[in-house]
Amino acid sequence: FRRVLFRSKWHQKAQKRGFKNGIKKEECNNHDVMYHMCEKKDWEKAVESQTPYFPSNFEQEGFIHATSIPQKLIDTANQFYTDSKCDDWICLELSRSAFTSIGIIIKDESPVFPHIYGGISTKKSLGLVANSYQMIRNSEDGTFVKIVGVTD
């Protein structure tokens, strides 16, 4: 009960200062844009085979994680992937409206973390992927530093 009360008071204060779920409201302005990070080799394999991309944890989770705020993608990467042996990660810029236009369901875990209930088609004509960007890591400690062209 204390924890819920504490969180509730924190959320009330944060919302008064212009935050929603810990995020400044103006950071969520473009509701159509979502970002997903993946190993470049996995994305390229899907593109070459002309099949939809599914992350390795899709069967277990049932959806693809995304975010509407690029900095949150870096934060998540640093929380879960700093020990990854892969040095070549990319950030996919995705169009929410393109997914829904082909019947793929997107549910918002929060305004910042949408879940995509289907694969990411590699067919350019569908317009699901607007762009891909290189993610830069610190070679010494494996932390993710930036998304080239997005967070720099």
Short mmCIF file of C-alpha atoms in Angstrom, two decimals:
data_model
loop_
_atom_site.label_atom_id
_atom_site.label_comp_id
_atom_site.label_asym_id
_atom_site.label_seq_id
_atom_site.Cartn_x
_atom_site.Cartn_y
_atom_site.Cartn_z
CA PHE A 1 0.00 0.00 0.00
CA ARG A 2 2.80 2.45 0.84
CA ARG A 3 4.50 1.81 -2.45
CA VAL A 4 1.29 2.44 -4.42
CA LEU A 5 0.64 5.61 -2.42
CA PHE A 6 4.21 6.80 -3.00
CA ARG A 7 4.00 6.14 -6.73
CA SER A 8 0.65 7.83 -6.90
CA LYS A 9 1.97 10.98 -5.18
CA TRP A 10 5.05 10.93 -7.42
CA HIS A 11 2.89 10.62 -10.55
CA GLN A 12 0.66 13.47 -9.38
CA LYS A 13 3.65 15.75 -8.84
CA ALA A 14 5.24 14.71 -12.12
CA GLN A 15 2.05 15.39 -14.06
CA LYS A 16 1.79 18.87 -12.55
CA ARG A 17 5.32 19.57 -13.85
CA GLY A 18 4.36 18.45 -17.36
CA PHE A 19 5.41 14.79 -17.15
CA LYS A 20 3.39 11.69 -17.97
CA ASN A 21 4.82 8.33 -16.85
CA GLY A 22 8.17 10.03 -16.21
CA ILE A 23 8.34 11.55 -19.69
CA LYS A 24 7.87 15.18 -20.68
CA LYS A 25 4.63 15.40 -22.63
CA GLU A 26 6.26 17.21 -25.53
CA GLU A 27 8.62 14.24 -26.04
CA CYS A 28 5.61 12.15 -27.16
CA ASN A 29 4.39 14.58 -29.84
CA ASN A 30 4.74 12.34 -32.91
CA HIS A 31 2.47 9.43 -32.05
CA ASP A 32 3.12 7.75 -35.42
CA VAL A 33 6.87 7.23 -34.97
CA MET A 34 8.19 4.23 -33.05
CA TYR A 35 11.73 2.87 -32.67
CA HIS A 36 12.98 -0.70 -32.30
CA MET A 37 16.59 -1.82 -31.90
CA CYS A 38 18.03 -5.05 -33.22
CA GLU A 39 21.25 -6.67 -34.27
CA LYS A 40 22.04 -5.55 -37.80
CA LYS A 41 22.74 -9.12 -38.95
CA ASP A 42 19.25 -10.25 -37.89
CA TRP A 43 17.58 -7.41 -39.80
CA GLU A 44 19.74 -8.00 -42.89
CA LYS A 45 18.93 -11.74 -42.80
CA ALA A 46 15.20 -10.93 -42.90
CA VAL A 47 15.70 -8.40 -45.71
CA GLU A 48 17.79 -10.82 -47.80
CA SER A 49 15.29 -13.65 -47.36
CA GLN A 50 12.36 -11.26 -47.96
CA THR A 51 10.64 -12.46 -44.79
CA PRO A 52 9.28 -10.47 -41.85
CA TYR A 53 11.68 -9.73 -39.01
CA PHE A 54 10.94 -11.25 -35.61
CA PRO A 55 13.29 -10.79 -32.64
CA SER A 56 14.54 -13.98 -30.99
CA ASN A 57 12.23 -13.47 -27.99
CA PHE A 58 9.03 -13.01 -30.05
CA GLU A 59 7.64 -16.50 -29.44
CA GLN A 60 8.22 -16.17 -25.70
CA GLU A 61 6.87 -12.60 -25.38
CA GLY A 62 4.29 -12.57 -28.18
CA PHE A 63 5.13 -9.06 -29.32
CA ILE A 64 7.97 -6.76 -30.40
CA HIS A 65 9.15 -4.09 -27.99
CA ALA A 66 9.34 -0.53 -29.29
CA THR A 67 9.52 2.99 -27.92
CA SER A 68 8.34 6.38 -29.08
CA ILE A 69 11.36 8.16 -27.57
CA PRO A 70 14.85 7.42 -28.99
CA GLN A 71 16.66 8.18 -25.71
CA LYS A 72 14.54 5.52 -23.99
CA LEU A 73 15.87 3.04 -26.55
CA ILE A 74 19.43 3.86 -25.47
CA ASP A 75 18.44 3.56 -21.80
CA THR A 76 16.85 0.15 -22.46
CA ALA A 77 19.87 -1.00 -24.47
CA ASN A 78 22.15 -0.06 -21.60
CA GLN A 79 19.94 -1.90 -19.14
CA PHE A 80 19.77 -5.17 -21.10
CA TYR A 81 22.42 -5.37 -23.85
CA THR A 82 25.77 -3.98 -22.65
CA ASP A 83 27.07 -7.55 -22.30
CA SER A 84 26.09 -8.45 -25.86
CA LYS A 85 28.89 -9.80 -28.03
CA CYS A 86 27.35 -8.11 -31.06
CA ASP A 87 28.91 -4.75 -31.87
CA ASP A 88 26.65 -3.91 -34.80
CA TRP A 89 23.19 -2.77 -33.65
CA ILE A 90 20.69 -0.68 -35.56
CA CYS A 91 17.63 1.35 -34.67
CA LEU A 92 14.61 0.96 -36.94
CA GLU A 93 12.28 3.94 -37.27
CA LEU A 94 8.78 2.54 -37.67
CA SER A 95 5.41 3.95 -38.70
CA ARG A 96 2.53 3.06 -36.38
CA SER A 97 -0.08 3.96 -39.02
CA ALA A 98 1.59 1.68 -41.58
CA PHE A 99 1.35 -1.27 -39.17
CA THR A 100 -2.29 -0.65 -38.35
CA SER A 101 -3.14 -0.19 -42.04
CA ILE A 102 -2.12 -3.81 -42.70
CA GLY A 103 -3.88 -5.17 -39.61
CA ILE A 104 -0.98 -5.47 -37.16
CA ILE A 105 -2.10 -4.55 -33.67
CA ILE A 106 -0.11 -2.11 -31.58
CA LYS A 107 -0.88 -1.73 -27.88
CA ASP A 108 0.66 0.95 -25.71
CA GLU A 109 2.19 -0.44 -22.53
CA SER A 110 2.47 3.27 -21.76
CA PRO A 111 2.58 6.28 -24.08
CA VAL A 112 6.29 5.59 -24.42
CA PHE A 113 6.46 1.80 -24.88
CA PRO A 114 4.22 0.40 -27.64
CA HIS A 115 4.09 -3.36 -28.24
CA ILE A 116 3.84 -4.61 -31.82
CA TYR A 117 1.80 -7.83 -32.15
CA GLY A 118 3.27 -9.11 -35.39
CA GLY A 119 6.44 -9.19 -37.43
CA ILE A 120 8.11 -6.25 -39.16
CA SER A 121 7.75 -6.76 -42.89
CA THR A 122 10.84 -5.97 -44.93
CA LYS A 123 8.76 -4.99 -48.00
CA LYS A 124 9.56 -1.33 -48.61
CA SER A 125 6.21 -0.77 -50.34
CA LEU A 126 4.37 -1.26 -47.02
CA GLY A 127 6.21 1.65 -45.42
CA LEU A 128 6.60 0.01 -42.01
CA VAL A 129 10.27 0.98 -41.77
CA ALA A 130 10.93 4.64 -42.51
CA ASN A 131 14.66 4.50 -41.76
CA SER A 132 17.40 2.56 -40.05
CA TYR A 133 20.17 4.14 -38.02
CA GLN A 134 23.46 2.91 -36.64
CA MET A 135 23.73 2.63 -32.87
CA ILE A 136 27.12 3.57 -31.40
CA ARG A 137 28.60 1.71 -28.45
CA ASN A 138 31.48 2.54 -26.14
CA SER A 139 34.16 -0.01 -27.04
CA GLU A 140 35.48 -0.20 -23.49
CA ASP A 141 32.36 -0.91 -21.45
CA GLY A 142 29.78 -1.84 -24.11
CA THR A 143 27.36 0.95 -23.24
CA PHE A 144 25.24 2.43 -25.99
CA VAL A 145 26.11 6.08 -26.52
CA LYS A 146 23.92 7.36 -29.34
CA ILE A 147 21.82 6.62 -32.38
CA VAL A 148 23.50 8.29 -35.37
CA GLY A 149 21.17 10.84 -36.95
CA VAL A 150 18.59 10.54 -34.17
CA THR A 151 20.06 11.34 -30.75
CA ASP A 152 23.14 13.32 -31.80
#
